[in-house]
PDB file of C-alpha atoms and ligand atoms in Angstrom:
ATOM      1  CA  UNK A   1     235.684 110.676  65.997  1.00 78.00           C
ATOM      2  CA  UNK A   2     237.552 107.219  66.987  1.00 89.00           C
ATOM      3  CA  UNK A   3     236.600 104.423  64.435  1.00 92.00           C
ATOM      4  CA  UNK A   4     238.147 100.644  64.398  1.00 95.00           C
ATOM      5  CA  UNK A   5     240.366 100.181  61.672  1.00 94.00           C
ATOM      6  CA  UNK A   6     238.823  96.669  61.245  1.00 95.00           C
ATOM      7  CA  UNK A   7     235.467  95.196  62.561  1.00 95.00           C
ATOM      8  CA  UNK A   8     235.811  92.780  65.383  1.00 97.00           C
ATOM      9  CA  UNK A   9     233.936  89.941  63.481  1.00 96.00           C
ATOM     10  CA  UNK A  10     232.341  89.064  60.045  1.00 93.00           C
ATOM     11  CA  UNK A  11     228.592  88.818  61.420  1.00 92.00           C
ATOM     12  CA  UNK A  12     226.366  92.402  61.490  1.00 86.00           C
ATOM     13  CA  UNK A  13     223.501  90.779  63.408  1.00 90.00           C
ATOM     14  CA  UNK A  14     224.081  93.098  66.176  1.00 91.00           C
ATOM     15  CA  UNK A  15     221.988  91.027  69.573  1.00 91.00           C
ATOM     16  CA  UNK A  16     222.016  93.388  72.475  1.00 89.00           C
ATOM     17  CA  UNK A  17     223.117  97.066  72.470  1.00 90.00           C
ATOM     18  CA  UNK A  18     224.755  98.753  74.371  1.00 93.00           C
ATOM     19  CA  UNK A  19     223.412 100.873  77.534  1.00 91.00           C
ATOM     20  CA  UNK A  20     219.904  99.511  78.787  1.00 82.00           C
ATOM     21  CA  UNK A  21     218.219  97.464  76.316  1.00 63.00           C
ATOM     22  CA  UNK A  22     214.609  95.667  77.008  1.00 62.00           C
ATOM     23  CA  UNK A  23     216.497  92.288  76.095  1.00 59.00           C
ATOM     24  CA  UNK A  24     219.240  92.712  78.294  1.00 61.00           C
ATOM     25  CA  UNK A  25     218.917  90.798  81.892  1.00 60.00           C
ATOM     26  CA  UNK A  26     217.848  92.920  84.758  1.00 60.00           C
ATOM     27  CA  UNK A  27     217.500  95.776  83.287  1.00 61.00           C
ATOM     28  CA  UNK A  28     221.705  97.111  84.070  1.00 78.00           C
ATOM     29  CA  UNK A  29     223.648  98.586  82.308  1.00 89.00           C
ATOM     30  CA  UNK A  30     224.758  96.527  79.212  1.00 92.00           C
ATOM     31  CA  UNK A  31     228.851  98.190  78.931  1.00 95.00           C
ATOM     32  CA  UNK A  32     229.441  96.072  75.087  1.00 95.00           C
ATOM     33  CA  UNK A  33     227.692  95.615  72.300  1.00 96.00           C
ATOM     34  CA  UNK A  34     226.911  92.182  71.511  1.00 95.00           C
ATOM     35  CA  UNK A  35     227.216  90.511  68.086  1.00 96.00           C
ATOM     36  CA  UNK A  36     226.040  87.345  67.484  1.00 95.00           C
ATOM     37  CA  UNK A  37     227.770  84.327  64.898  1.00 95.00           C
ATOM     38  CA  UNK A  38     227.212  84.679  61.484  1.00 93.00           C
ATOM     39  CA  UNK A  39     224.922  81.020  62.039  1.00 93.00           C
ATOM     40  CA  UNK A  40     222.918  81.834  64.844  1.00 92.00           C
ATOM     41  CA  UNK A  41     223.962  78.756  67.295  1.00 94.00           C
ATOM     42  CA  UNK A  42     227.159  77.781  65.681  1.00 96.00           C
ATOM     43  CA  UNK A  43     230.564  78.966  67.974  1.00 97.00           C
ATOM     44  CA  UNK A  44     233.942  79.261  65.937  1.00 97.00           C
ATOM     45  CA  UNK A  45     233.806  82.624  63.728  1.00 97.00           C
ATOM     46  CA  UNK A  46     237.057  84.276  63.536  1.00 97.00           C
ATOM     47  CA  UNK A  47     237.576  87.602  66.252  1.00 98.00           C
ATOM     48  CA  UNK A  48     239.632  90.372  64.538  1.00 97.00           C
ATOM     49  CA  UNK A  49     242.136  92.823  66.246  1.00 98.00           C
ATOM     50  CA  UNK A  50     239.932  96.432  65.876  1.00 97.00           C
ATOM     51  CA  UNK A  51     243.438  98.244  65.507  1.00 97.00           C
ATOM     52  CA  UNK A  52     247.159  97.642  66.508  1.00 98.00           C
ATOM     53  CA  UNK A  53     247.881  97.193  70.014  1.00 98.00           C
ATOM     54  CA  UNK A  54     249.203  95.068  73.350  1.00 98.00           C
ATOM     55  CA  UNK A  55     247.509  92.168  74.506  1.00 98.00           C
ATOM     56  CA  UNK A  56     246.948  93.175  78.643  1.00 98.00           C
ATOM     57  CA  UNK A  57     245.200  90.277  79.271  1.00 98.00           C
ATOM     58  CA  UNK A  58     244.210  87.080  78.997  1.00 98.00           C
ATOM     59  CA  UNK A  59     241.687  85.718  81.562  1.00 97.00           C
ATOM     60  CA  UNK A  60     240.160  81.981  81.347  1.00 97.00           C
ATOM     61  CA  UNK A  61     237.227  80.543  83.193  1.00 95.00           C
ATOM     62  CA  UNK A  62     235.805  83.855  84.505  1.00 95.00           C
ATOM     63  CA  UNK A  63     232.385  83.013  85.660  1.00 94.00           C
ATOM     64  CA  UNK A  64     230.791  86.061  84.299  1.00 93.00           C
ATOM     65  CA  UNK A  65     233.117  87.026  81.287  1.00 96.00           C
ATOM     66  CA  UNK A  66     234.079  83.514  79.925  1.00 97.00           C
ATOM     67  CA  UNK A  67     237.209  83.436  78.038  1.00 98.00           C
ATOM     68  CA  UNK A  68     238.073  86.754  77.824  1.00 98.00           C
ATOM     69  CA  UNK A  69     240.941  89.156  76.626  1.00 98.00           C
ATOM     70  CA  UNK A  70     242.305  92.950  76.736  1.00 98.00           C
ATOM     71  CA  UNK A  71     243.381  94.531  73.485  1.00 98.00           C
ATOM     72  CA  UNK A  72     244.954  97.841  74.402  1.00 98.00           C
ATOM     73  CA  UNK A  73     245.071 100.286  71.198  1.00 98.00           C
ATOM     74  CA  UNK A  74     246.655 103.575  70.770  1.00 97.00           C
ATOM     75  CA  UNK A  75     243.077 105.690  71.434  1.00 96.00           C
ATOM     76  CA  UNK A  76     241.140 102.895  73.804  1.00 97.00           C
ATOM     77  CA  UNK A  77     240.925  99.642  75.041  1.00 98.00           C
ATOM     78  CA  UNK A  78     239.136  96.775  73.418  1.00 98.00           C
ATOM     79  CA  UNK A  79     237.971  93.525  75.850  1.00 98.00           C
ATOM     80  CA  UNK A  80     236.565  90.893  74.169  1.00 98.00           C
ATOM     81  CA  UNK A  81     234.046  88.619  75.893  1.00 98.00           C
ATOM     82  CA  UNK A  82     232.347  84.973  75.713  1.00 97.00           C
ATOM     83  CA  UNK A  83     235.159  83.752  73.815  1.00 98.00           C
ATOM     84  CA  UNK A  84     235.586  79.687  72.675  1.00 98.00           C
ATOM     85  CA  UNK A  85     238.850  80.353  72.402  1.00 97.00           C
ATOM     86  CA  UNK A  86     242.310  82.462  72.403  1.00 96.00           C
ATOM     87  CA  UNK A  87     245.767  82.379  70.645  1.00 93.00           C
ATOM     88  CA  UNK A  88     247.471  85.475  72.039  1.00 98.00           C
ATOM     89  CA  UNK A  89     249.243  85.414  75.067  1.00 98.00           C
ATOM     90  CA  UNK A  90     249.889  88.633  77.557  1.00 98.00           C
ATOM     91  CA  UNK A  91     252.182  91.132  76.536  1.00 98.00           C
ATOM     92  CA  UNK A  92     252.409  89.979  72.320  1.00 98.00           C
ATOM     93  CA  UNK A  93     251.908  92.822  70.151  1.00 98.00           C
ATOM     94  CA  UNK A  94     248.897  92.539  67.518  1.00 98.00           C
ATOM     95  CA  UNK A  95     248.240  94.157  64.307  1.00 97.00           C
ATOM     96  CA  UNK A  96     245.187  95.441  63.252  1.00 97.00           C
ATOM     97  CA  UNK A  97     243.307  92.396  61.495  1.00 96.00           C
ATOM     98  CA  UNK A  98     244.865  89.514  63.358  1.00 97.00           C
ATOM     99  CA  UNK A  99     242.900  86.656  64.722  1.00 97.00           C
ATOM    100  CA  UNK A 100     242.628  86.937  68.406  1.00 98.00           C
ATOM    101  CA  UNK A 101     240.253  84.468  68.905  1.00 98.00           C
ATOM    102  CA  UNK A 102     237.130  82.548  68.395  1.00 98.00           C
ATOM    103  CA  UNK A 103     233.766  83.281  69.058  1.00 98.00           C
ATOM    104  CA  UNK A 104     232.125  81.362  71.554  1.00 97.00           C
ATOM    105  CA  UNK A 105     229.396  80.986  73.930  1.00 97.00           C
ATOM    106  CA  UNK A 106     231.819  81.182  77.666  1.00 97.00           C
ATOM    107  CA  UNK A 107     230.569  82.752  80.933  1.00 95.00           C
ATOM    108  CA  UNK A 108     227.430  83.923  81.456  1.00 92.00           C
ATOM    109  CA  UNK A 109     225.767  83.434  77.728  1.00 93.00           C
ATOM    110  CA  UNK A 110     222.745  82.593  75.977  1.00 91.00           C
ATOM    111  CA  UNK A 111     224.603  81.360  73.085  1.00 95.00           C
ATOM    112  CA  UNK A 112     226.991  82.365  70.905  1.00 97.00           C
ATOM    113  CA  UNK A 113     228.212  85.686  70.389  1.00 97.00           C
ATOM    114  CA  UNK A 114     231.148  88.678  70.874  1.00 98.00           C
ATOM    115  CA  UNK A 115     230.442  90.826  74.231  1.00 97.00           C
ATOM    116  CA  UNK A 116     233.133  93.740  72.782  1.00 98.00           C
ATOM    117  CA  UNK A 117     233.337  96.247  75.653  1.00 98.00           C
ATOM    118  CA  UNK A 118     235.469  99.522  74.505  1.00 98.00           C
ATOM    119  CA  UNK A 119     236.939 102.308  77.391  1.00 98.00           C
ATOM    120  CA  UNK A 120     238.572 105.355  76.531  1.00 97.00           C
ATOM    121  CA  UNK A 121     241.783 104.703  78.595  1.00 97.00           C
ATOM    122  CA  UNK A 122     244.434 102.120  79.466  1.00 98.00           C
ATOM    123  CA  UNK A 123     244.078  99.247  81.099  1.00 98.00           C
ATOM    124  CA  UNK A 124     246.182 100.834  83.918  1.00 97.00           C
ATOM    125  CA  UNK A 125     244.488 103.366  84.024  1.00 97.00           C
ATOM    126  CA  UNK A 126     242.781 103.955  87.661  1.00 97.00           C
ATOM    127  CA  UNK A 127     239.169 104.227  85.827  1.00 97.00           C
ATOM    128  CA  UNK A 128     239.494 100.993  83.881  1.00 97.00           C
ATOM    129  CA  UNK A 129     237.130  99.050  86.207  1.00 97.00           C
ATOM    130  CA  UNK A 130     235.399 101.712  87.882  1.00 97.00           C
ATOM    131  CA  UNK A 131     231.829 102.027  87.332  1.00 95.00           C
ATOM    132  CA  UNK A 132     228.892 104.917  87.972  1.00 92.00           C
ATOM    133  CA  UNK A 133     226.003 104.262  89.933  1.00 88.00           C
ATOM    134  CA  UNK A 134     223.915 102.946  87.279  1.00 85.00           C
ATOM    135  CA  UNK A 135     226.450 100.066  86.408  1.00 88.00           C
ATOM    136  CA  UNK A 136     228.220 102.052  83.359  1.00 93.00           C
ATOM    137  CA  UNK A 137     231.980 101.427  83.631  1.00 96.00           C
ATOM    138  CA  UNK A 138     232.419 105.635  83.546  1.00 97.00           C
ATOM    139  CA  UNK A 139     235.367 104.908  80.773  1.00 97.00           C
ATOM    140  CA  UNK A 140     232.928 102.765  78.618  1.00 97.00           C
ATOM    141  CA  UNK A 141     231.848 104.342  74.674  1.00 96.00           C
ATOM    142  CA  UNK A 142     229.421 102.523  72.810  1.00 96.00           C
ATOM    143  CA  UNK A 143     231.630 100.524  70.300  1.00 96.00           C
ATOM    144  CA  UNK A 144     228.926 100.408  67.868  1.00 94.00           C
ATOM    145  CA  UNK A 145     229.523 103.727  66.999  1.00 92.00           C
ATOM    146  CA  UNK A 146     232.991 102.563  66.233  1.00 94.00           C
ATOM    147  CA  UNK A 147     232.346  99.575  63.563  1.00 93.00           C
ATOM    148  CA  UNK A 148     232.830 100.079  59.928  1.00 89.00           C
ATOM    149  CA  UNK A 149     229.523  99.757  58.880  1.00 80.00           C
ATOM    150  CA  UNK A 150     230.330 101.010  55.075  1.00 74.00           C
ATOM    151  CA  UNK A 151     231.775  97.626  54.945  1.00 74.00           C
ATOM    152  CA  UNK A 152     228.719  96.310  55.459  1.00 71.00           C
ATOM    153  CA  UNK A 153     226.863  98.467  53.320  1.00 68.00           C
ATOM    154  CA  UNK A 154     229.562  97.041  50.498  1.00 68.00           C
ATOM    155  CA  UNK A 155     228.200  94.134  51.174  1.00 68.00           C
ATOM    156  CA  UNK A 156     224.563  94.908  50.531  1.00 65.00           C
ATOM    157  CA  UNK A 157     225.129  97.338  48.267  1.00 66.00           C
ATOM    158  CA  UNK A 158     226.673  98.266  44.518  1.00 63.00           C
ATOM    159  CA  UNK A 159     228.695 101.095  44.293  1.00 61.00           C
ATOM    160  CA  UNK A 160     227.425 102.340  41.034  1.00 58.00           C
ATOM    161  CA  UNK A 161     229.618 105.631  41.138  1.00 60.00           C
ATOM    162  CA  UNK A 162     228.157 107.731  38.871  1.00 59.00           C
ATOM    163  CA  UNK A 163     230.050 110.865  37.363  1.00 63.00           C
ATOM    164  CA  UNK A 164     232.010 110.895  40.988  1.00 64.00           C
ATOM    165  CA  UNK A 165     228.976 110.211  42.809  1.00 64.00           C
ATOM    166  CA  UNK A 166     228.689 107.326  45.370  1.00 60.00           C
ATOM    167  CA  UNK A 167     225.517 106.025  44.959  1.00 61.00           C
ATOM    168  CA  UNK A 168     224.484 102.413  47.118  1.00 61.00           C
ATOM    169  CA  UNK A 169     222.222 100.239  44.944  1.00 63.00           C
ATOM    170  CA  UNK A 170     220.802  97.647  46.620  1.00 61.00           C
ATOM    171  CA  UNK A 171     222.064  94.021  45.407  1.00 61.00           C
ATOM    172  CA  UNK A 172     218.969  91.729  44.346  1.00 55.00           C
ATOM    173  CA  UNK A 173     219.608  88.573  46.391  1.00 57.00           C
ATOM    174  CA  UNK A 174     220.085  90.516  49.682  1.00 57.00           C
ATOM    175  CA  UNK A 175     217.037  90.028  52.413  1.00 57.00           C
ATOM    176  CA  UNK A 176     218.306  93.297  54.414  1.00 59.00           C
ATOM    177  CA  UNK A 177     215.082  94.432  56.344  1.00 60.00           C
ATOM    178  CA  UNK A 178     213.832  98.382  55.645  1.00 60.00           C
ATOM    179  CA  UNK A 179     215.105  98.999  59.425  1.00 64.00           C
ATOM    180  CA  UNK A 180     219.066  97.882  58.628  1.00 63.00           C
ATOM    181  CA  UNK A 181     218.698  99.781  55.135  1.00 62.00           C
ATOM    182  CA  UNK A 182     218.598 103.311  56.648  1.00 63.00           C
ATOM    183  CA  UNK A 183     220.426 102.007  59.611  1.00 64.00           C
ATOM    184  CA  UNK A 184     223.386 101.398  57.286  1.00 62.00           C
ATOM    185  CA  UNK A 185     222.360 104.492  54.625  1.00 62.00           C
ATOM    186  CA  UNK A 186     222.986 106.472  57.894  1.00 60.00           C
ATOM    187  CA  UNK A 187     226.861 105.549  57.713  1.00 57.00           C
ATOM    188  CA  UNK A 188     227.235 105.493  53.987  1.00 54.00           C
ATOM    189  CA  UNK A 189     229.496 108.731  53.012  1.00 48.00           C
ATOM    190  CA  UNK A 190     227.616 109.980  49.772  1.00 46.00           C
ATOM    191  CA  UNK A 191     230.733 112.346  49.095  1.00 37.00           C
TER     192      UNK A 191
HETATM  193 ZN1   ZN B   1     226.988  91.685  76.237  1.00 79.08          ZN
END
């Protein structure tokens, strides 16, 4: 199973999912998984390399997309949508963990938010842009089954690690709803 090495962003509030969701416009094929900012209106949090890789692309001004680039990794392609703001350039190598960007609100948005769109090949690849009949680019995985979610759970969570046991304990101050809780217990390795 392909996992990022990093998570694209610091925010969890996961907005739209991906593949038809009620919330999405027109009822297509949503091909990313949106995450909105960690302060729901407020553009600027950092965008993270998900692993080592090539910047393909860097597109400006795209009516639909925004500011938008193309991370190409060793085991898929990352594109990164909506954003206020890049500082790579085509062709510079990244490490997993750099800043690539900023979110923003570019494009065709509600407000702001990451539109992180993952394919299983190159970007010169003949499938890269070539969609089925329902709207799915046919190369597209659903990158939240990709994110590092026992980071998150870190986050909510004490590791109390009993006798080699990794047990989550919930932290006090943390308003995590009953629906995230087993959403993240899902993804917690209890090794
Ligand atoms: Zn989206």
């Amino acid at each position: 199973m392909i996992r990022f090495r990093h998570n694209p962003c610091n925010s969890e509030r996961i907005t739209v999912k991906f593949g038809y969701d009620k919330d999405y416009i027109n009822d297509s094929f949503h091909n990313g998984l949106d995450i909105g900012a960690l302060t729901p209106g407020v553009e600027g949090d950092e965008l993270y390399a998900v692993d080592d890789g090539i910047i393909k692309s860097v597109r400006l001004n795209s009516s639909t997309a925004g500011n938008y680039i193309i991370l190409e990794c060793e085991k898929y392609t990352a594109r990164y949508l909506h954003m206020q703001k890049t500082t790579v350039s085509v062709g510079q190598k990244i490490k997993v963990g750099n800043i690539i960007g900023y979110m923003g609100s570019t494009g065709i948005s509600t407000g702001p938010h990451l539109h992180l769109e993952i394919k299983t090949c190159k970007f010169d690849d003949k499938d890269y842009w070539k969609k089925d009949i329902s709207g799915k680019y046919i190369k597209a995985v659903d990158p939240e089954s990709l994110l590092l979610k026992e980071h998150w759970a870190e986050k909510h969570f004490i590791n109390l690690n009993r006798k080699g046991i990794t047990i989550y304990e919930r932290r006090f101050d943390d308003p995590i709803t009953r629906g995230e809780l087993f959403a993240l217990l899902d993804r917690v390795s209890t090794n």
